[in-house]
Amino acid sequence: MNRKYRNTIIAANLKMNMLPSNIKAYAEALKPAASAYGKRCGIVVCPSFVLVPQAVKAFRDSRVSVGAQNVSQFESGAYTGEVSAPQLADLGVRYVIIGHSERREMFGETDETVNQKVHAALAANLRPIVCVGETLAQREMGITSEVITLQVKSALAGVPATKVRRVVIAYEPVWAIGTGLAATDTEAAAVCREIRTLVRGLYGARIARAVSILYGGSMNEQNTRGLLAQPDIDGGLIGSASLSPETLSAIIEIASHDYV
Ligand code: PEP
């Protein structure tokens, strides 16, 4: 992390968990940590679409922003089952996860649709959290850099310099998601550094310095400190560990300290 130039962000990806009737209790349990540490650490909770209205209500007047886990690339019209960026923004959503590996693997999301969704989100004033990451096979083939470069460059294609600071990039090695096998601090730091170098090449040093880059993949109370001590890791996208508001609170507390 480097608080001088960019925000620390802890984002919770609740995935397809929790019922609408549970979100209020979750929010109440998270609020003490949010009010204690939310000044030093941006907090984002991303529930399923059906929980979003209750989540916005439950976190109103707190330091927690609500995010969605997906968004349509289209603005409105005949797209049955889809949810648009203007609809989310109108509800009070501030962030949206785009291109999560589960969506890329199981729901046909491509670098092209990810790019379209980034544009749709920015146009509605939502902050995209763009997920990139290599599979185990790609890492073993030694093509991690190539995969990350392609994913980052295509996600940001056509995004003007005036808007790119609003984009958050999450490095999520696919092999680390939900496996309990997080990347080591060194592995995560190396890829996050590469991502910042890539952004620098595309937009220049000032913008690259300001873009928040998160790590995601089996992040928990034990490994948060080491990961956030890396200069180019500005926070975390947390899946399984975020389902417990107590664990998420502990992670937020850890993220509120200075490590570099
Ligand atoms: C995720 O799915 O974005 C994620 C990081 O999950 P987990 O923390 O469970 O690995």
CSV table of N, CA, C and O and ligand atoms in Angstrom, one decimal, residues 11-15 97 100-102 131 170-182 215-220 236-243, ligand 1:
chain,number,residue,atom,x,y,z
A,11,ALA,N,-12.7,-4.9,-0.3
A,11,ALA,CA,-14.0,-5.1,-1.0
A,11,ALA,C,-14.4,-6.6,-0.7
A,11,ALA,O,-13.6,-7.5,-0.8
A,12,ALA,N,-15.6,-6.7,-0.3
A,12,ALA,CA,-16.2,-8.1,0.0
A,12,ALA,C,-17.0,-8.6,-1.2
A,12,ALA,O,-18.0,-7.9,-1.6
A,13,ASN,N,-16.6,-9.7,-1.7
A,13,ASN,CA,-17.4,-10.4,-2.7
A,13,ASN,C,-18.2,-11.5,-2.1
A,13,ASN,O,-17.7,-12.5,-1.8
A,14,LEU,N,-19.5,-11.2,-1.8
A,14,LEU,CA,-20.3,-12.2,-1.1
A,14,LEU,C,-20.8,-13.3,-2.0
A,14,LEU,O,-21.4,-14.3,-1.5
A,15,LYS,N,-20.5,-13.2,-3.3
A,15,LYS,CA,-21.0,-14.2,-4.3
A,15,LYS,C,-22.4,-14.5,-4.1
A,15,LYS,O,-23.2,-13.7,-3.6
A,97,ILE,N,-18.1,-5.2,-9.5
A,97,ILE,CA,-17.0,-6.1,-9.9
A,97,ILE,C,-17.3,-6.5,-11.3
A,97,ILE,O,-18.4,-6.8,-11.7
A,100,HIS,N,-15.0,-11.1,-13.1
A,100,HIS,CA,-14.5,-12.1,-12.1
A,100,HIS,C,-14.3,-13.4,-12.8
A,100,HIS,O,-15.0,-13.7,-13.8
A,101,SER,N,-13.3,-14.2,-12.4
A,101,SER,CA,-12.9,-15.4,-13.1
A,101,SER,C,-14.1,-16.4,-13.1
A,101,SER,O,-14.2,-17.1,-14.1
A,102,GLU,N,-15.0,-16.3,-12.1
A,102,GLU,CA,-16.1,-17.3,-12.2
A,102,GLU,C,-17.1,-16.9,-13.3
A,102,GLU,O,-17.7,-17.7,-14.0
A,131,CYS,N,-11.4,-7.5,-12.5
A,131,CYS,CA,-10.6,-8.7,-12.0
A,131,CYS,C,-9.8,-9.3,-13.2
A,131,CYS,O,-10.3,-9.5,-14.3
A,170,ALA,N,-8.2,-5.6,-9.7
A,170,ALA,CA,-8.0,-6.6,-8.7
A,170,ALA,C,-7.3,-7.8,-9.4
A,170,ALA,O,-7.8,-8.4,-10.3
A,171,TYR,N,-6.1,-8.0,-8.8
A,171,TYR,CA,-5.3,-9.2,-9.3
A,171,TYR,C,-5.8,-10.4,-8.6
A,171,TYR,O,-5.5,-10.5,-7.3
A,172,GLU,N,-6.4,-11.3,-9.2
A,172,GLU,CA,-7.0,-12.5,-8.6
A,172,GLU,C,-6.5,-13.8,-9.4
A,172,GLU,O,-7.1,-14.2,-10.3
A,173,PRO,N,-5.4,-14.3,-8.9
A,173,PRO,CA,-4.9,-15.6,-9.6
A,173,PRO,C,-6.0,-16.6,-9.4
A,173,PRO,O,-6.5,-16.9,-8.3
A,174,VAL,N,-6.4,-17.2,-10.5
A,174,VAL,CA,-7.6,-18.1,-10.5
A,174,VAL,C,-7.3,-19.3,-9.6
A,174,VAL,O,-8.2,-19.8,-8.8
A,175,TRP,N,-6.1,-19.7,-9.5
A,175,TRP,CA,-5.7,-20.9,-8.7
A,175,TRP,C,-5.8,-20.6,-7.2
A,175,TRP,O,-5.8,-21.5,-6.4
A,176,ALA,N,-5.9,-19.3,-6.9
A,176,ALA,CA,-6.0,-18.9,-5.4
A,176,ALA,C,-7.4,-18.7,-4.9
A,176,ALA,O,-7.6,-18.6,-3.7
A,177,ILE,N,-8.3,-18.6,-5.9
A,177,ILE,CA,-9.7,-18.2,-5.5
A,177,ILE,C,-10.4,-19.4,-4.9
A,177,ILE,O,-10.6,-20.5,-5.5
A,178,GLY,N,-10.8,-19.3,-3.6
A,178,GLY,CA,-11.6,-20.3,-3.0
A,178,GLY,C,-10.9,-21.6,-2.7
A,178,GLY,O,-11.5,-22.6,-2.4
A,179,THR,N,-9.6,-21.6,-2.8
A,179,THR,CA,-8.8,-22.8,-2.6
A,179,THR,C,-8.1,-22.8,-1.3
A,179,THR,O,-7.6,-23.9,-0.9
A,180,GLY,N,-8.0,-21.7,-0.6
A,180,GLY,CA,-7.3,-21.6,0.7
A,180,GLY,C,-5.8,-21.5,0.4
A,180,GLY,O,-5.0,-21.5,1.3
A,181,LEU,N,-5.4,-21.4,-0.9
A,181,LEU,CA,-4.0,-21.4,-1.3
A,181,LEU,C,-3.7,-20.0,-1.9
A,181,LEU,O,-3.8,-19.8,-3.1
A,182,ALA,N,-3.5,-19.0,-1.0
A,182,ALA,CA,-3.3,-17.7,-1.5
A,182,ALA,C,-1.9,-17.6,-2.2
A,182,ALA,O,-1.0,-18.4,-1.9
A,215,TYR,N,-5.4,-7.2,-4.3
A,215,TYR,CA,-5.1,-8.6,-4.4
A,215,TYR,C,-6.3,-9.4,-4.0
A,215,TYR,O,-7.0,-9.0,-3.0
A,216,GLY,N,-6.7,-10.5,-4.7
A,216,GLY,CA,-7.8,-11.3,-4.2
A,216,GLY,C,-7.4,-12.8,-4.5
A,216,GLY,O,-6.8,-13.1,-5.5
A,217,GLY,N,-7.9,-13.7,-3.5
A,217,GLY,CA,-7.6,-15.1,-3.7
A,217,GLY,C,-7.2,-15.6,-2.3
A,217,GLY,O,-6.0,-15.5,-1.9
A,218,SER,N,-8.2,-16.2,-1.6
A,218,SER,CA,-7.9,-16.8,-0.2
A,218,SER,C,-7.2,-15.8,0.7
A,218,SER,O,-6.4,-16.2,1.5
A,219,MET,N,-7.6,-14.5,0.6
A,219,MET,CA,-7.1,-13.6,1.6
A,219,MET,C,-7.9,-13.7,2.9
A,219,MET,O,-9.1,-13.9,2.9
A,220,ASN,N,-7.1,-13.6,4.0
A,220,ASN,CA,-7.8,-13.8,5.3
A,220,ASN,C,-7.1,-13.0,6.4
A,220,ASN,O,-6.1,-12.2,6.1
A,236,GLY,N,-7.7,-5.5,-0.7
A,236,GLY,CA,-8.0,-6.8,-1.1
A,236,GLY,C,-9.5,-7.0,-1.6
A,236,GLY,O,-10.4,-6.2,-1.2
A,237,LEU,N,-9.7,-8.0,-2.4
A,237,LEU,CA,-11.0,-8.4,-2.8
A,237,LEU,C,-11.2,-9.7,-2.1
A,237,LEU,O,-10.5,-10.7,-2.4
A,238,ILE,N,-12.1,-9.8,-1.2
A,238,ILE,CA,-12.2,-10.9,-0.2
A,238,ILE,C,-13.5,-11.7,-0.5
A,238,ILE,O,-14.6,-11.1,-0.4
A,239,GLY,N,-13.4,-13.0,-0.8
A,239,GLY,CA,-14.5,-13.9,-1.0
A,239,GLY,C,-14.9,-14.5,0.3
A,239,GLY,O,-15.6,-13.9,1.2
A,240,SER,N,-14.5,-15.8,0.4
A,240,SER,CA,-15.0,-16.6,1.6
A,240,SER,C,-14.9,-15.9,2.9
A,240,SER,O,-15.8,-16.0,3.7
A,241,ALA,N,-13.7,-15.3,3.2
A,241,ALA,CA,-13.5,-14.7,4.5
A,241,ALA,C,-14.5,-13.5,4.8
A,241,ALA,O,-14.7,-13.2,5.9
A,242,SER,N,-15.1,-13.0,3.7
A,242,SER,CA,-16.0,-11.8,4.0
A,242,SER,C,-17.4,-12.3,4.4
A,242,SER,O,-18.2,-11.4,4.8
A,243,LEU,N,-17.6,-13.6,4.3
A,243,LEU,CA,-19.0,-14.0,4.7
A,243,LEU,C,-19.2,-13.9,6.2
A,243,LEU,O,-20.3,-13.8,6.7
B,1,PEP,C1,-13.1,-14.0,-5.0
B,1,PEP,O1,-13.9,-14.8,-5.4
B,1,PEP,O2,-13.1,-12.8,-5.5
B,1,PEP,C2,-12.2,-14.4,-3.9
B,1,PEP,C3,-11.2,-13.7,-3.7
B,1,PEP,O3,-12.6,-15.5,-3.2
B,1,PEP,P1,-11.8,-16.1,-2.0
B,1,PEP,O4,-11.4,-15.0,-1.1
B,1,PEP,O5,-12.8,-17.1,-1.4
B,1,PEP,O6,-10.6,-16.8,-2.6
